Amino acid sequence: GFEVVLTEIFSRFDADGDGSLSVPELQAFVRACNGGEEMDEDELSQLSAFHVDAKGQMTRRGFFEMMHLQTMARPEDSWADLKALGYKGLTQMSGRPGGSTSSGEAGTPHDVQFNLDERLAMCLQHAEDA
């Protein structure tokens, strides 16, 4: 499911395998999603709103929170990020990674936002339970 995709992405950018994303690891994620552009100082300062470990690095739960917030505000950006990271097949579905509509046609932008938001909320719950 979608939790697997987010976990794969998190693991791909957790270069040292310590279970959290440092600023350089987060910047690598952002560069990969945004054509080489990095977060500025203001954006970096906002990351403290998400779950971090004792070293102040973003945890998997924090990464899910960040993606959840982005998806609520700008679902099209979340789909663009997934596409940039090589998950192209997901963007051709109705907002339900791993599934498709019964008619085979794409859903509405509202469906995409709802389904992404719903799946990210489930991922957050699983991360809290872990």
PDB file of C-alpha atoms in Angstrom:
ATOM      1  CA  GLY A   1       0.000   0.000   0.000  1.00  0.00           C
ATOM      2  CA  PHE A   2       0.821   3.648   0.213  1.00  0.00           C
ATOM      3  CA  GLU A   3       2.560   3.203   3.580  1.00  0.00           C
ATOM      4  CA  VAL A   4       5.043   0.916   1.808  1.00  0.00           C
ATOM      5  CA  VAL A   5       5.758   3.620  -0.782  1.00  0.00           C
ATOM      6  CA  LEU A   6       6.388   6.287   1.875  1.00  0.00           C
ATOM      7  CA  THR A   7       8.551   3.888   3.872  1.00  0.00           C
ATOM      8  CA  GLU A   8      10.570   3.054   0.729  1.00  0.00           C
ATOM      9  CA  ILE A   9      11.090   6.747   0.044  1.00  0.00           C
ATOM     10  CA  PHE A  10      12.097   7.438   3.639  1.00  0.00           C
ATOM     11  CA  SER A  11      14.561   4.526   3.599  1.00  0.00           C
ATOM     12  CA  ARG A  12      16.014   5.598   0.249  1.00  0.00           C
ATOM     13  CA  PHE A  13      16.985   8.996   1.683  1.00  0.00           C
ATOM     14  CA  ASP A  14      18.041   7.731   5.119  1.00  0.00           C
ATOM     15  CA  ALA A  15      21.565   7.324   3.735  1.00  0.00           C
ATOM     16  CA  ASP A  16      23.191   6.326   7.029  1.00  0.00           C
ATOM     17  CA  GLY A  17      20.352   3.985   7.996  1.00  0.00           C
ATOM     18  CA  ASP A  18      19.880   5.477  11.463  1.00  0.00           C
ATOM     19  CA  GLY A  19      16.080   5.696  11.179  1.00  0.00           C
ATOM     20  CA  SER A  20      15.915   9.465  10.865  1.00  0.00           C
ATOM     21  CA  LEU A  21      16.558  12.086   8.199  1.00  0.00           C
ATOM     22  CA  SER A  22      19.253  14.676   8.847  1.00  0.00           C
ATOM     23  CA  VAL A  23      19.130  18.057   7.094  1.00  0.00           C
ATOM     24  CA  PRO A  24      21.466  16.854   4.300  1.00  0.00           C
ATOM     25  CA  GLU A  25      19.302  13.742   3.825  1.00  0.00           C
ATOM     26  CA  LEU A  26      16.124  15.862   3.735  1.00  0.00           C
ATOM     27  CA  GLN A  27      17.757  18.218   1.246  1.00  0.00           C
ATOM     28  CA  ALA A  28      18.608  15.212  -0.955  1.00  0.00           C
ATOM     29  CA  PHE A  29      14.911  14.238  -0.856  1.00  0.00           C
ATOM     30  CA  VAL A  30      13.833  17.785  -1.744  1.00  0.00           C
ATOM     31  CA  ARG A  31      16.388  18.051  -4.585  1.00  0.00           C
ATOM     32  CA  ALA A  32      15.152  14.757  -6.045  1.00  0.00           C
ATOM     33  CA  CYS A  33      11.541  15.972  -5.936  1.00  0.00           C
ATOM     34  CA  ASN A  34      12.111  19.549  -7.059  1.00  0.00           C
ATOM     35  CA  GLY A  35      14.587  19.440  -9.903  1.00  0.00           C
ATOM     36  CA  GLY A  36      17.625  20.214  -7.784  1.00  0.00           C
ATOM     37  CA  GLU A  37      16.161  23.006  -5.650  1.00  0.00           C
ATOM     38  CA  GLU A  38      16.685  22.788  -1.879  1.00  0.00           C
ATOM     39  CA  MET A  39      14.687  24.085   1.071  1.00  0.00           C
ATOM     40  CA  ASP A  40      15.588  27.596   2.176  1.00  0.00           C
ATOM     41  CA  GLU A  41      16.316  28.566   5.780  1.00  0.00           C
ATOM     42  CA  ASP A  42      12.684  29.517   6.444  1.00  0.00           C
ATOM     43  CA  GLU A  43      11.424  26.149   5.197  1.00  0.00           C
ATOM     44  CA  LEU A  44      14.081  24.320   7.208  1.00  0.00           C
ATOM     45  CA  SER A  45      13.046  26.161  10.378  1.00  0.00           C
ATOM     46  CA  GLN A  46       9.457  24.937   9.891  1.00  0.00           C
ATOM     47  CA  LEU A  47      10.567  21.296  10.039  1.00  0.00           C
ATOM     48  CA  SER A  48      10.727  21.466  13.830  1.00  0.00           C
ATOM     49  CA  ALA A  49       6.912  21.213  13.779  1.00  0.00           C
ATOM     50  CA  PHE A  50       7.229  17.548  12.758  1.00  0.00           C
ATOM     51  CA  HIS A  51       8.256  14.579  14.916  1.00  0.00           C
ATOM     52  CA  VAL A  52      12.024  14.457  15.446  1.00  0.00           C
ATOM     53  CA  ASP A  53      14.398  12.236  17.406  1.00  0.00           C
ATOM     54  CA  ALA A  54      16.695  13.250  20.281  1.00  0.00           C
ATOM     55  CA  LYS A  55      19.222  14.624  17.745  1.00  0.00           C
ATOM     56  CA  GLY A  56      16.572  16.856  16.162  1.00  0.00           C
ATOM     57  CA  GLN A  57      16.420  14.757  12.992  1.00  0.00           C
ATOM     58  CA  MET A  58      13.121  13.910  11.296  1.00  0.00           C
ATOM     59  CA  THR A  59      11.769  10.465  12.140  1.00  0.00           C
ATOM     60  CA  ARG A  60       9.688   8.301   9.819  1.00  0.00           C
ATOM     61  CA  ARG A  61       6.608   9.527  11.695  1.00  0.00           C
ATOM     62  CA  GLY A  62       7.759  13.121  11.094  1.00  0.00           C
ATOM     63  CA  PHE A  63       8.254  12.361   7.396  1.00  0.00           C
ATOM     64  CA  PHE A  64       4.700  10.969   7.210  1.00  0.00           C
ATOM     65  CA  GLU A  65       3.437  14.088   9.039  1.00  0.00           C
ATOM     66  CA  MET A  66       5.243  16.333   6.554  1.00  0.00           C
ATOM     67  CA  MET A  67       3.797  14.447   3.586  1.00  0.00           C
ATOM     68  CA  HIS A  68       0.332  14.500   5.196  1.00  0.00           C
ATOM     69  CA  LEU A  69       0.462  18.280   5.628  1.00  0.00           C
ATOM     70  CA  GLN A  70       1.675  18.809   2.062  1.00  0.00           C
ATOM     71  CA  THR A  71      -1.064  16.527   0.723  1.00  0.00           C
ATOM     72  CA  MET A  72      -3.762  18.369   2.648  1.00  0.00           C
ATOM     73  CA  ALA A  73      -2.553  21.726   1.337  1.00  0.00           C
ATOM     74  CA  ARG A  74      -1.362  20.776  -2.164  1.00  0.00           C
ATOM     75  CA  PRO A  75      -2.214  17.200  -3.239  1.00  0.00           C
ATOM     76  CA  GLU A  76      -0.873  17.855  -6.728  1.00  0.00           C
ATOM     77  CA  ASP A  77       2.578  18.472  -5.210  1.00  0.00           C
ATOM     78  CA  SER A  78       2.511  15.088  -3.465  1.00  0.00           C
ATOM     79  CA  TRP A  79       1.683  13.374  -6.764  1.00  0.00           C
ATOM     80  CA  ALA A  80       4.466  15.348  -8.497  1.00  0.00           C
ATOM     81  CA  ASP A  81       6.920  14.242  -5.789  1.00  0.00           C
ATOM     82  CA  LEU A  82       5.934  10.596  -6.220  1.00  0.00           C
ATOM     83  CA  LYS A  83       6.323  10.874  -9.984  1.00  0.00           C
ATOM     84  CA  ALA A  84       9.738  12.557  -9.642  1.00  0.00           C
ATOM     85  CA  LEU A  85      10.849   9.691  -7.396  1.00  0.00           C
ATOM     86  CA  GLY A  86       9.904   7.075  -9.981  1.00  0.00           C
ATOM     87  CA  TYR A  87       6.399   6.132  -8.856  1.00  0.00           C
ATOM     88  CA  LYS A  88       4.903   7.104 -12.207  1.00  0.00           C
ATOM     89  CA  GLY A  89       2.221   4.411 -12.293  1.00  0.00           C
ATOM     90  CA  LEU A  90       0.636   5.796  -9.145  1.00  0.00           C
ATOM     91  CA  THR A  91      -0.173   9.128 -10.778  1.00  0.00           C
ATOM     92  CA  GLN A  92      -2.315   7.451 -13.417  1.00  0.00           C
ATOM     93  CA  MET A  93      -4.734   6.084 -10.843  1.00  0.00           C
ATOM     94  CA  SER A  94      -7.657   7.659  -9.068  1.00  0.00           C
ATOM     95  CA  GLY A  95      -5.696   8.797  -6.040  1.00  0.00           C
ATOM     96  CA  ARG A  96      -5.612   5.272  -4.654  1.00  0.00           C
ATOM     97  CA  PRO A  97      -2.044   4.008  -4.901  1.00  0.00           C
ATOM     98  CA  GLY A  98      -2.202   0.321  -5.651  1.00  0.00           C
ATOM     99  CA  GLY A  99      -5.691   0.490  -7.141  1.00  0.00           C
ATOM    100  CA  SER A 100      -7.709   1.955  -9.971  1.00  0.00           C
ATOM    101  CA  THR A 101     -11.208   3.132 -10.630  1.00  0.00           C
ATOM    102  CA  SER A 102     -13.769   0.616 -11.791  1.00  0.00           C
ATOM    103  CA  SER A 103     -14.112   2.504 -15.078  1.00  0.00           C
ATOM    104  CA  GLY A 104     -10.359   2.732 -15.540  1.00  0.00           C
ATOM    105  CA  GLU A 105     -10.517   6.524 -15.696  1.00  0.00           C
ATOM    106  CA  ALA A 106      -8.774   8.926 -13.372  1.00  0.00           C
ATOM    107  CA  GLY A 107     -10.742  10.276 -10.441  1.00  0.00           C
ATOM    108  CA  THR A 108     -11.391  13.925  -9.744  1.00  0.00           C
ATOM    109  CA  PRO A 109      -8.820  16.127  -7.976  1.00  0.00           C
ATOM    110  CA  HIS A 110     -11.096  15.948  -4.909  1.00  0.00           C
ATOM    111  CA  ASP A 111     -10.892  12.135  -4.996  1.00  0.00           C
ATOM    112  CA  VAL A 112      -7.114  12.347  -5.266  1.00  0.00           C
ATOM    113  CA  GLN A 113      -6.874  14.664  -2.267  1.00  0.00           C
ATOM    114  CA  PHE A 114      -9.273  12.580  -0.177  1.00  0.00           C
ATOM    115  CA  ASN A 115      -7.585   9.284  -0.959  1.00  0.00           C
ATOM    116  CA  LEU A 116      -4.053  10.609  -0.427  1.00  0.00           C
ATOM    117  CA  ASP A 117      -5.123  12.255   2.822  1.00  0.00           C
ATOM    118  CA  GLU A 118      -6.852   9.067   3.991  1.00  0.00           C
ATOM    119  CA  ARG A 119      -3.843   6.879   3.200  1.00  0.00           C
ATOM    120  CA  LEU A 120      -1.368   9.284   4.816  1.00  0.00           C
ATOM    121  CA  ALA A 121      -3.541   9.407   7.935  1.00  0.00           C
ATOM    122  CA  MET A 122      -3.413   5.590   8.079  1.00  0.00           C
ATOM    123  CA  CYS A 123       0.375   5.719   7.656  1.00  0.00           C
ATOM    124  CA  LEU A 124       0.659   8.193  10.516  1.00  0.00           C
ATOM    125  CA  GLN A 125      -1.411   5.926  12.752  1.00  0.00           C
ATOM    126  CA  HIS A 126       0.824   2.939  11.922  1.00  0.00           C
ATOM    127  CA  ALA A 127       3.960   5.017  12.607  1.00  0.00           C
ATOM    128  CA  GLU A 128       2.593   6.044  16.008  1.00  0.00           C
ATOM    129  CA  ASP A 129       1.769   2.433  16.850  1.00  0.00           C
ATOM    130  CA  ALA A 130       5.274   1.209  15.873  1.00  0.00           C
TER     131      ALA A 130
END
